[in-house]
Coordinates of C-alpha atoms in Angstrom, one line a residue:
M225 CA 56.1 29.4 -26.0
A226 CA 59.9 29.7 -26.5
T227 CA 61.4 27.9 -29.5
N228 CA 64.3 25.5 -29.2
T229 CA 66.5 28.1 -30.7
E230 CA 65.5 30.6 -28.1
V231 CA 66.0 28.1 -25.2
A232 CA 69.4 27.2 -26.6
G233 CA 70.4 30.9 -26.9
E234 CA 69.4 31.5 -23.3
N235 CA 71.4 28.4 -22.1
R236 CA 74.4 29.6 -24.0
E237 CA 74.2 33.1 -22.5
R238 CA 73.9 31.6 -19.0
L239 CA 76.9 29.3 -19.7
E240 CA 79.0 32.2 -21.0
A241 CA 78.0 34.3 -17.9
N242 CA 79.0 31.5 -15.6
L243 CA 82.3 31.0 -17.4
A244 CA 83.0 34.7 -17.0
R245 CA 82.2 34.5 -13.3
V246 CA 84.5 31.4 -13.0
E247 CA 87.4 33.3 -14.6
E248 CA 87.0 36.2 -12.3
L249 CA 86.7 33.9 -9.3
Q250 CA 89.9 32.1 -10.3
Q251 CA 91.8 35.4 -10.1
R252 CA 90.4 36.2 -6.7
L253 CA 91.2 32.6 -5.6
L254 CA 94.8 33.0 -6.5
A255 CA 95.0 36.4 -4.9
A256 CA 93.5 35.1 -1.6
I257 CA 95.8 32.0 -1.5
S258 CA 98.8 34.3 -2.0
R259 CA 98.1 36.1 1.2
R260 CA 98.3 32.9 3.3
K261 CA 101.2 32.8 5.8
P262 CA 103.0 29.4 5.8
T263 CA 102.6 27.4 9.0
P264 CA 105.2 24.9 10.4
Q265 CA 105.0 21.6 8.6
A266 CA 104.5 19.8 12.0
L267 CA 101.1 21.5 12.3
N268 CA 99.9 20.1 9.0
G269 CA 100.7 16.4 9.7
P270 CA 102.9 14.1 11.7
E271 CA 106.6 13.7 11.2
N272 CA 107.9 11.0 8.9
E273 CA 109.2 9.1 11.9
L274 CA 105.6 8.1 12.8
Y275 CA 105.1 6.3 9.5
A276 CA 108.5 4.7 9.8
K277 CA 107.6 3.3 13.2
A278 CA 104.3 2.0 11.7
A279 CA 106.2 0.3 8.8
Q280 CA 108.6 -1.2 11.3
A281 CA 105.8 -2.5 13.5
Y282 CA 104.0 -4.0 10.5
W283 CA 107.2 -5.7 9.3
Q284 CA 107.8 -7.1 12.8
E285 CA 104.2 -8.4 12.8
W286 CA 104.8 -10.0 9.4
L287 CA 108.0 -11.8 10.8
Q288 CA 106.5 -12.8 14.1
N289 CA 102.9 -13.5 13.3
P290 CA 102.5 -13.9 9.5
A291 CA 99.3 -15.9 9.9
K292 CA 97.5 -12.9 11.4
V293 CA 98.7 -10.6 8.7
L294 CA 97.8 -13.0 5.9
E295 CA 94.4 -13.6 7.6
N296 CA 93.7 -9.8 7.5
Q297 CA 94.7 -9.5 3.9
V298 CA 92.7 -12.5 2.8
Q299 CA 89.6 -11.2 4.6
Y300 CA 90.0 -7.9 2.8
W301 CA 90.5 -9.6 -0.6
G302 CA 87.5 -11.8 0.1
K303 CA 85.2 -8.9 0.9
T304 CA 86.4 -6.9 -2.1
L305 CA 86.0 -9.8 -4.5
T306 CA 82.6 -10.8 -3.1
H307 CA 81.4 -7.2 -3.4
F308 CA 82.6 -7.0 -7.0
V309 CA 81.0 -10.4 -8.0
E310 CA 77.6 -9.4 -6.4
A311 CA 77.6 -6.2 -8.4
Q312 CA 78.5 -8.0 -11.6
Q313 CA 75.8 -10.6 -11.0
T314 CA 73.1 -8.0 -10.5
L315 CA 74.1 -6.2 -13.7
A316 CA 74.3 -9.4 -15.6
K317 CA 70.6 -10.0 -14.9
G318 CA 69.9 -6.7 -16.8
Q319 CA 68.8 -5.0 -13.6
L320 CA 70.1 -1.5 -12.9
K321 CA 70.0 -1.8 -9.2
A322 CA 72.3 -2.4 -6.2
P323 CA 72.7 -5.6 -4.3
D324 CA 70.0 -6.2 -1.7
D325 CA 72.3 -5.4 1.3
P326 CA 72.3 -1.5 1.7
G327 CA 75.3 -1.6 4.0
P328 CA 75.8 0.0 7.4
K329 CA 74.2 3.4 8.2
D330 CA 76.4 6.4 7.9
N331 CA 75.1 10.0 7.9
R332 CA 77.4 10.8 5.0
F333 CA 75.4 8.4 2.8
K334 CA 71.8 9.5 3.4
N335 CA 70.9 10.0 -0.2
P336 CA 68.8 7.0 -1.3
L337 CA 71.0 6.6 -4.4
W338 CA 73.8 5.3 -2.2
D339 CA 71.7 2.2 -1.5
S340 CA 69.7 1.9 -4.8
H341 CA 72.0 2.9 -7.6
P342 CA 74.6 0.3 -8.5
Y343 CA 77.4 2.8 -9.3
F344 CA 77.0 4.8 -6.1
N345 CA 76.4 1.7 -4.0
F346 CA 79.5 0.0 -5.3
V347 CA 81.6 3.1 -4.5
K348 CA 80.2 3.4 -1.0
Q349 CA 80.6 -0.3 -0.1
Q350 CA 84.1 -0.5 -1.4
Y351 CA 85.1 2.7 0.5
L352 CA 83.6 1.2 3.7
I353 CA 85.5 -2.1 3.1
N354 CA 88.8 -0.2 2.6
A355 CA 88.2 2.0 5.7
E356 CA 87.5 -1.1 7.9
A357 CA 90.6 -2.8 6.6
I358 CA 92.8 0.2 7.5
R359 CA 91.3 0.4 11.0
E360 CA 91.7 -3.3 11.7
G361 CA 95.2 -3.3 10.3
I362 CA 96.3 -0.6 12.7
A363 CA 94.4 -2.1 15.7
D364 CA 96.3 -5.4 15.1
L365 CA 99.8 -3.8 15.3
D366 CA 101.3 -5.0 18.6
G367 CA 104.8 -3.6 18.3
M368 CA 104.1 0.1 18.7
D369 CA 104.1 2.4 21.7
P370 CA 100.4 2.9 22.7
K371 CA 100.7 6.7 22.2
E372 CA 102.3 6.3 18.8
K373 CA 99.6 3.8 17.8
R374 CA 96.9 6.2 18.9
R375 CA 98.4 8.9 16.8
L376 CA 98.7 6.6 13.8
A377 CA 95.1 5.6 14.2
Y378 CA 94.0 9.2 14.4
F379 CA 95.9 10.3 11.2
A380 CA 94.9 7.2 9.3
Q381 CA 91.2 8.0 10.2
Q382 CA 91.8 11.6 8.9
I383 CA 93.1 10.2 5.6
T384 CA 90.2 7.8 5.4
D385 CA 87.6 10.5 6.1
M386 CA 89.3 12.9 3.6
F387 CA 89.0 10.3 0.8
A388 CA 85.3 9.5 1.4
P389 CA 83.4 9.5 -1.9
T390 CA 81.1 12.2 -0.6
N391 CA 84.0 14.6 -0.8
F392 CA 84.4 14.4 -4.6
L393 CA 81.9 15.7 -7.2
A394 CA 82.1 12.7 -9.4
T395 CA 81.0 10.4 -6.5
N396 CA 78.5 12.6 -4.7
P397 CA 75.0 12.2 -5.9
D398 CA 73.7 15.1 -4.0
A399 CA 76.1 17.5 -5.6
L400 CA 75.7 16.1 -9.0
M401 CA 71.9 16.3 -8.9
K402 CA 72.1 19.9 -7.6
A403 CA 74.5 20.8 -10.4
V404 CA 72.1 19.4 -13.0
E405 CA 69.1 21.0 -11.5
T406 CA 70.7 24.4 -11.4
E407 CA 72.5 24.0 -14.8
G408 CA 75.9 24.3 -13.0
E409 CA 74.9 27.4 -11.0
S410 CA 75.4 25.6 -7.7
L411 CA 79.1 24.9 -8.6
V412 CA 79.7 28.5 -9.4
R413 CA 78.1 29.6 -6.2
G414 CA 80.2 27.1 -4.4
L415 CA 83.4 28.5 -5.9
E416 CA 82.2 32.0 -4.8
N417 CA 81.7 30.7 -1.3
L418 CA 85.2 29.1 -1.3
V419 CA 86.8 32.3 -2.5
A420 CA 84.9 34.4 0.1
D421 CA 86.1 32.2 2.9
L422 CA 89.7 32.3 1.8
E423 CA 89.5 36.1 1.5
A424 CA 88.0 36.4 5.0
N425 CA 90.6 34.2 6.6
N426 CA 93.8 35.5 4.9
G427 CA 94.1 32.6 2.6
E428 CA 93.5 29.9 5.3
M429 CA 91.1 27.1 4.4
L430 CA 88.5 27.6 7.2
V431 CA 85.0 26.5 6.3
R432 CA 82.4 29.0 7.4
L433 CA 79.8 27.2 9.5
A434 CA 77.2 29.9 9.9
D435 CA 75.8 32.9 8.1
E436 CA 77.8 35.7 9.7
S437 CA 75.5 38.4 8.3
A438 CA 72.6 37.0 10.4
F439 CA 74.2 37.9 13.7
S440 CA 75.5 41.0 15.5
V441 CA 76.9 40.8 19.0
G442 CA 75.0 43.1 21.2
E443 CA 72.0 43.3 18.9
N444 CA 70.6 39.8 18.4
I445 CA 73.0 37.8 20.5
A446 CA 74.7 38.7 23.8
T447 CA 71.9 41.1 24.7
A448 CA 71.6 40.7 28.5
Q449 CA 71.5 44.1 30.2
G450 CA 74.6 45.2 32.0
E451 CA 77.6 47.6 32.0
V452 CA 81.3 47.4 31.6
I453 CA 82.6 48.9 34.9
Y454 CA 86.3 48.1 34.6
R455 CA 88.8 47.7 31.8
N456 CA 92.5 46.9 31.6
R457 CA 94.7 45.4 28.9
M458 CA 93.6 41.9 29.7
M459 CA 89.8 42.1 30.2
E460 CA 86.6 44.1 30.5
L461 CA 84.5 43.4 33.6
I462 CA 80.8 43.4 33.0
Q463 CA 78.3 43.9 35.9
Y464 CA 74.9 42.7 34.9
S465 CA 71.7 44.6 35.8
P466 CA 69.5 43.0 38.4
T467 CA 66.1 41.7 37.6
T468 CA 65.1 41.1 41.3
D469 CA 64.6 43.7 44.1
Q470 CA 66.9 41.8 46.4
V471 CA 70.0 39.8 45.7
H472 CA 72.3 37.4 47.6
E473 CA 75.0 39.2 49.5
T474 CA 77.9 37.2 48.0
P475 CA 78.4 38.1 44.3
V476 CA 79.3 35.6 41.6
V477 CA 82.2 36.2 39.2
L478 CA 82.3 34.1 36.1
F479 CA 85.5 33.5 34.2
P480 CA 84.9 32.2 30.6
P481 CA 87.6 30.6 28.5
W482 CA 89.7 33.0 26.4
I483 CA 90.0 30.6 23.5
N484 CA 86.4 31.7 22.6
K485 CA 84.1 34.6 23.5
F486 CA 82.1 34.7 26.7
Y487 CA 78.7 35.1 24.9
I488 CA 78.3 31.3 24.5
L489 CA 76.6 31.9 27.9
D490 CA 74.3 34.5 26.5
L491 CA 73.5 33.5 22.9
K492 CA 69.8 34.3 23.3
P493 CA 67.3 34.9 26.1
Q494 CA 65.9 31.4 26.1
N495 CA 69.3 29.7 26.8
S496 CA 71.3 32.4 28.5
L497 CA 73.0 31.2 31.7
I498 CA 73.9 34.8 32.4
R499 CA 70.2 35.9 32.4
W500 CA 69.2 32.8 34.4
V501 CA 71.7 33.4 37.2
V502 CA 70.7 37.1 37.4
D503 CA 67.0 36.0 37.5
Q504 CA 67.7 33.8 40.5
G505 CA 68.8 36.8 42.6
Y506 CA 72.5 37.0 42.2
T507 CA 74.8 39.9 41.5
L508 CA 76.7 38.6 38.5
F509 CA 80.0 39.8 37.0
V510 CA 81.5 38.3 33.9
V511 CA 85.0 38.8 32.5
S512 CA 85.3 39.5 28.8
W513 CA 88.9 38.7 27.7
I514 CA 90.9 40.7 25.2
N515 CA 91.5 39.1 21.8
P516 CA 95.3 39.5 21.7
D517 CA 97.5 40.5 18.8
A518 CA 101.3 40.0 18.4
T519 CA 102.0 42.7 21.0
Y520 CA 100.8 40.2 23.7
A521 CA 103.5 37.7 22.8
D522 CA 105.1 37.9 26.3
I523 CA 101.8 37.7 28.2
G524 CA 101.7 34.6 30.3
L525 CA 99.4 33.0 32.9
E526 CA 100.8 35.4 35.4
E527 CA 99.1 38.4 33.6
Y528 CA 95.9 36.4 33.2
I529 CA 95.8 35.7 36.9
E530 CA 97.0 39.0 38.2
E531 CA 95.3 41.4 35.8
G532 CA 92.4 39.1 35.2
Y533 CA 91.3 36.9 38.1
L534 CA 92.8 38.8 41.0
K535 CA 91.9 42.2 39.7
A536 CA 88.3 41.2 38.9
M537 CA 87.9 39.8 42.4
E538 CA 89.3 43.0 43.9
V539 CA 86.9 45.2 41.9
V540 CA 83.9 43.0 42.6
K541 CA 84.6 43.1 46.4
D542 CA 84.9 46.9 46.2
V543 CA 81.6 47.3 44.2
C544 CA 79.6 44.9 46.5
E545 CA 81.4 45.9 49.7
T546 CA 82.0 42.3 50.6
D547 CA 85.1 40.4 51.6
R548 CA 84.3 37.2 49.6
I549 CA 83.0 36.1 46.2
N550 CA 81.8 32.9 44.6
A551 CA 83.9 32.1 41.5
V552 CA 83.0 30.1 38.3
G553 CA 85.5 29.0 35.7
Y554 CA 84.7 27.4 32.3
C555 CA 87.2 25.1 30.5
I556 CA 90.7 26.6 30.4
A557 CA 89.4 29.4 32.7
G558 CA 88.4 26.7 35.2
T559 CA 91.8 25.1 35.0
T560 CA 93.3 28.5 35.7
L561 CA 90.8 29.2 38.5
S562 CA 92.2 26.1 40.2
L563 CA 95.7 27.6 39.9
V564 CA 94.4 30.8 41.4
L565 CA 92.9 28.9 44.3
S566 CA 96.2 27.2 45.0
L567 CA 98.0 30.5 44.9
L568 CA 95.5 32.2 47.2
K569 CA 95.9 29.4 49.7
K570 CA 99.7 29.9 49.6
R571 CA 99.1 33.6 50.3
G572 CA 96.5 33.0 53.0
D573 CA 93.8 34.9 51.0
K574 CA 90.3 33.7 51.6
S575 CA 88.5 35.9 49.1
V576 CA 86.9 32.9 47.3
K577 CA 84.0 31.4 49.3
S578 CA 83.2 28.7 46.8
A579 CA 84.3 27.6 43.3
T580 CA 82.4 26.1 40.4
F581 CA 84.1 24.4 37.5
F582 CA 82.5 23.9 34.1
T583 CA 84.3 21.1 32.1
A584 CA 87.6 22.0 33.6
L585 CA 90.7 19.7 33.5
T586 CA 93.3 19.8 36.3
D587 CA 94.9 16.3 35.7
F588 CA 96.3 15.8 32.2
S589 CA 97.8 12.4 32.8
D590 CA 95.5 10.9 30.2
Q591 CA 95.7 13.1 27.1
G592 CA 92.7 11.4 25.5
E593 CA 91.7 12.5 22.0
F594 CA 94.4 15.2 22.1
T595 CA 97.2 12.6 22.2
P596 CA 98.0 13.2 18.5
F597 CA 98.5 17.0 19.2
L598 CA 100.5 16.8 22.4
Q599 CA 103.5 14.9 21.1
E600 CA 106.9 16.6 20.6
D601 CA 106.7 17.2 16.9
F602 CA 103.4 19.0 17.1
A603 CA 104.4 20.9 20.3
A604 CA 107.6 22.0 18.6
G605 CA 105.5 23.1 15.6
I606 CA 103.3 25.2 17.9
E607 CA 106.3 26.8 19.4
Q608 CA 107.7 27.6 16.0
E609 CA 104.5 29.2 15.0
I610 CA 104.4 31.2 18.2
D611 CA 108.0 32.4 17.8
Q612 CA 107.1 33.5 14.2
E613 CA 103.8 35.2 15.0
G614 CA 104.0 36.1 18.7
I615 CA 100.6 34.5 19.2
L616 CA 98.9 31.2 18.4
P617 CA 96.5 32.3 15.7
S618 CA 92.9 31.3 16.4
F619 CA 92.5 29.3 13.2
I620 CA 95.1 26.7 14.4
M621 CA 93.1 25.9 17.6
A622 CA 89.9 26.0 15.6
R623 CA 91.3 23.6 13.0
T624 CA 92.6 21.3 15.7
F625 CA 89.2 21.0 17.5
S626 CA 87.4 20.7 14.1
Y627 CA 89.6 17.7 13.0
L628 CA 88.5 15.8 16.1
R629 CA 85.0 15.9 14.5
S630 CA 86.1 16.3 10.9
N631 CA 83.0 14.9 9.2
D632 CA 80.7 17.2 11.1
L633 CA 82.8 20.3 11.3
I634 CA 84.9 20.2 8.1
Y635 CA 83.8 17.9 5.3
G636 CA 80.0 18.0 5.7
P637 CA 79.9 21.9 5.8
A638 CA 82.5 22.0 2.9
I639 CA 80.3 19.8 0.7
R640 CA 77.2 21.9 1.4
H641 CA 79.0 25.3 1.1
Y642 CA 81.5 24.7 -1.7
M643 CA 80.2 21.7 -3.8
M644 CA 76.4 22.5 -3.5
G645 CA 76.7 26.3 -3.3
E646 CA 74.5 26.6 -0.2
T647 CA 74.5 29.5 2.2
P648 CA 75.6 28.4 5.7
P649 CA 72.7 28.3 8.2
A650 CA 71.8 31.2 10.5
F651 CA 72.8 29.2 13.6
D652 CA 74.0 31.2 16.6
L653 CA 76.0 28.4 18.2
L654 CA 78.0 27.9 15.0
Y655 CA 78.5 31.6 14.6
W656 CA 80.0 31.7 18.1
N657 CA 82.1 28.7 17.2
G658 CA 83.7 30.6 14.4
D659 CA 84.3 33.7 16.4
G660 CA 87.5 32.5 18.0
A661 CA 90.4 34.3 19.7
N662 CA 94.2 34.3 19.4
L663 CA 96.3 33.1 22.3
P664 CA 99.4 34.9 23.6
G665 CA 102.6 33.0 22.9
K666 CA 104.0 32.7 26.4
M667 CA 100.7 31.8 27.9
F668 CA 100.1 28.9 25.5
K669 CA 103.7 27.6 25.9
Q670 CA 103.1 27.5 29.7
Y671 CA 99.8 25.7 29.2
L672 CA 101.0 23.3 26.6
R673 CA 104.3 22.3 28.2
G674 CA 103.7 22.7 31.9
L675 CA 100.1 21.6 32.3
C676 CA 99.2 19.4 29.2
Q677 CA 102.5 17.7 28.6
R678 CA 104.2 17.5 32.0
N679 CA 101.1 17.6 34.1
E680 CA 102.9 19.7 36.7
F681 CA 99.8 21.0 38.5
A682 CA 98.6 17.5 39.3
E683 CA 102.1 16.5 40.2
G684 CA 102.4 19.5 42.6
T685 CA 105.3 21.1 40.8
F686 CA 103.8 23.9 38.8
S687 CA 105.6 27.2 39.5
L688 CA 104.1 30.7 39.3
F689 CA 104.8 33.9 41.2
G690 CA 107.6 32.2 43.1
E691 CA 105.2 29.6 44.5
T692 CA 104.9 25.9 43.7
L693 CA 101.3 25.2 43.0
S694 CA 99.4 21.9 43.4
V695 CA 95.9 20.7 42.8
K696 CA 95.8 19.4 46.3
D697 CA 95.9 23.1 47.5
V698 CA 92.4 23.7 46.2
D699 CA 90.4 23.4 49.4
V700 CA 87.4 25.7 49.1
P701 CA 83.9 24.2 48.8
L702 CA 83.5 23.3 45.1
M703 CA 81.2 21.8 42.5
S704 CA 82.5 20.5 39.2
I705 CA 80.3 19.9 36.2
A706 CA 81.5 17.5 33.5
T707 CA 79.6 16.3 30.5
E708 CA 79.1 12.8 29.2
T709 CA 80.3 13.1 25.6
D710 CA 82.8 15.9 26.0
H711 CA 85.7 15.3 23.6
I712 CA 87.7 18.3 24.9
A713 CA 87.6 17.7 28.7
A714 CA 86.6 14.0 29.1
A715 CA 84.4 13.5 32.1
R716 CA 86.6 10.7 33.7
D717 CA 89.6 13.0 33.5
V718 CA 87.7 15.9 35.0
Y719 CA 86.5 13.6 37.8
R720 CA 90.0 12.3 38.5
G721 CA 91.2 15.9 39.0
V722 CA 88.4 16.7 41.4
Q723 CA 89.3 13.6 43.4
M724 CA 92.8 15.1 43.9
M725 CA 91.6 18.4 45.2
G726 CA 91.9 19.0 48.9
S727 CA 88.4 20.4 49.6
K728 CA 86.4 18.8 52.3
S729 CA 83.2 19.8 50.6
K730 CA 83.1 18.9 46.9
A731 CA 80.4 17.8 44.5
F732 CA 80.5 16.3 41.0
V733 CA 77.8 16.5 38.4
L734 CA 77.8 14.7 35.1
G735 CA 75.6 16.3 32.5
E736 CA 74.4 14.6 29.4
S737 CA 75.6 15.8 25.9
G738 CA 79.0 17.5 25.3
H739 CA 81.3 20.4 26.0
I740 CA 78.9 23.2 25.0
A741 CA 75.3 21.7 24.9
G742 CA 75.8 20.0 28.2
I743 CA 76.6 23.3 29.9
V744 CA 74.2 25.6 27.9
N745 CA 71.3 23.4 29.0
P746 CA 68.5 25.7 30.4
P747 CA 65.7 24.2 32.6
S748 CA 63.0 25.3 30.2
R749 CA 64.1 22.9 27.5
V750 CA 64.1 19.7 29.6
K751 CA 66.4 18.2 26.9
Y752 CA 69.5 16.8 28.6
G753 CA 69.5 15.2 32.0
H754 CA 72.3 14.8 34.6
Y755 CA 73.7 12.3 37.1
L756 CA 74.4 12.8 40.8
N757 CA 76.4 10.7 43.3
D758 CA 77.8 12.0 46.6
D759 CA 80.5 9.3 46.8
L760 CA 83.6 10.7 45.2
S761 CA 85.9 8.0 46.6
L762 CA 84.7 5.6 43.8
S763 CA 86.3 5.1 40.4
F764 CA 84.6 7.1 37.7
D765 CA 82.9 4.0 36.3
D766 CA 81.6 2.9 39.7
W767 CA 80.5 6.5 40.4
K768 CA 78.5 6.6 37.2
A769 CA 77.1 3.1 37.8
G770 CA 75.8 4.2 41.2
A771 CA 74.7 7.7 40.2
D772 CA 71.1 8.7 40.2
K773 CA 69.7 10.0 36.9
H774 CA 67.8 13.2 37.0
E775 CA 65.8 14.6 34.1
G776 CA 66.5 18.1 32.8
S777 CA 69.1 20.7 33.5
W778 CA 71.6 20.6 36.3
W779 CA 71.3 24.4 36.7
P780 CA 68.7 24.3 39.5
H781 CA 70.8 21.7 41.4
W782 CA 73.8 24.0 41.1
E783 CA 71.8 27.1 42.2
G784 CA 70.6 25.2 45.3
W785 CA 74.2 24.5 46.2
L786 CA 75.3 28.0 45.4
R787 CA 72.5 29.6 47.4
K788 CA 73.8 28.0 50.6
R789 CA 77.1 29.7 50.1
S790 CA 75.8 33.1 49.1
G791 CA 74.6 34.7 52.3
K792 CA 71.6 36.8 53.2
K793 CA 69.5 38.9 50.8
V794 CA 70.4 42.6 50.4
P795 CA 69.0 45.4 48.1
A796 CA 69.8 44.8 44.4
R797 CA 73.0 46.4 43.2
T798 CA 72.8 48.5 40.0
P799 CA 75.8 48.9 37.7
G800 CA 77.3 52.4 38.3
D801 CA 76.1 52.7 41.9
S802 CA 79.6 52.4 43.1
P803 CA 83.0 54.1 42.5
Y804 CA 83.2 52.0 39.3
K805 CA 81.1 53.9 36.8
S806 CA 79.8 52.6 33.5
L807 CA 82.4 52.6 30.7
C808 CA 80.0 51.3 28.1
P809 CA 77.0 48.9 27.8
A810 CA 77.4 45.2 27.8
P811 CA 78.7 43.2 26.0
G812 CA 81.5 45.7 25.8
T813 CA 84.2 46.4 23.2
Y814 CA 86.7 43.5 23.6
V815 CA 84.1 40.9 22.5
A816 CA 83.8 42.7 19.1
I817 CA 87.5 42.3 18.2
K818 CA 87.8 39.6 15.5
A819 CA 90.8 37.3 15.4
R820 CA 91.1 37.5 11.7
D821 CA 91.5 41.3 11.9
Q822 CA 94.3 41.0 14.5
N823 CA 96.2 38.6 12.2
R824 CA 96.3 40.7 9.0

């Protein structure tokens, strides 16, 4: 048995080793931060004018309705004082426990000590009281423009979330217990994780959500069999290998968003939409977009359409020896597909037989949760960044989306990764989420100003290729799939855009869950259901109230609709059996380009 002296010696050696590691990590930390390129101030927070407007509105409220302001303050003081007295009374009884009321449920406070320990319970309860007071104070401001008030509420919530006691070592029981159990090793590992993330992202603070070493594109994700048969500066076109002897005559061309990589639709065999479509007897082509660098600064929607959409359609028609194709567009690629359909109508081109839209917005009149990011100061900051870099670096879009769900996508992972020293999970969806793409400067300005801010496509005034495009020009048979909890393309906004389209044959499907899980919802899982209603003349609320709920995936319903528009069966087409020979196996080369490497 080891003596106390031996144990003390071992502990001292471990402490000295950890201190040496900390000193080395500090040097690496400083070196990583020094590589960070400064971003425009507007992208890091709102302009001071917003706070000035809030102060003015609060002052007006005080002058015009002092009773309401005083009532809010008195309620806050009362709750705070009551909370303090209850804690004092419990301690005065000589009981080291929290008051009986454990407070509202919040995933951040799952550790039992938040409810049972008087110190942690007091901190938690006071934080929740403060947070509620801030929310109510903003909600009661009547003298602010609704958009400004929404922005103020958003940024106030970000500040509230940032100051949650779980985000600080001294007030996080999980992190403190882990540090004690590991004799401080968890804190050193956490610092190592922090430094590694900063080094990997050129000094930017981006929390790694998944264990990147667990995945390799083309090896254990994105493994559906196919070949790249065409490549230009904008995209690689993948033709997937058939799994049936016969296929429908009309091929399917799928355009994924270029904000992220296409393999969200082929993460693994069990949930691969790509594999499933091929297994239903379709010749499927998927575009894999380039991950642009600064040389793409002057690339706009024109190039995405001409060298992406139109070129892909031309190649597919040549390969399959058909005059028409069925097109699918996901998210921003669905928005752009609607622009393409308007353009083709102007040109009298009937190449697209039907169109399917996955979570695609065409009417941006309600900016929803993106309201804070679509005001002039933020838009000007985006343009300043683009003018400086030539592109919108992927981390800015990733950060923007993450802050819409900051507790789940920023603070929670940061606590586990940096404060507790845990390795991120080997989760393919989170790996994909972190594998973003840069956006060309000109394209994003067109999208931000013309579509998001000025809503020109819905207004019928969006100009491209010398044509004025309108959502009303979209007149091919179409199906649009939205999802119930989508925070990027809200279902009611998607629905409103579909209502504006000029098609005589159109269908709308509302899937359960969100922007990703609601789309990547294979029939084998029977996890999320969907809603159907043929009457698209109704308001969204009335449409949903009258919709029929169906269990399981919407994929079979869509395939039944697509089958009616896909022609007779013909012998299966194999990649390479056409003038377009294989350039390389799927998933291709463009998908492997990392945004962080482009931005060095």
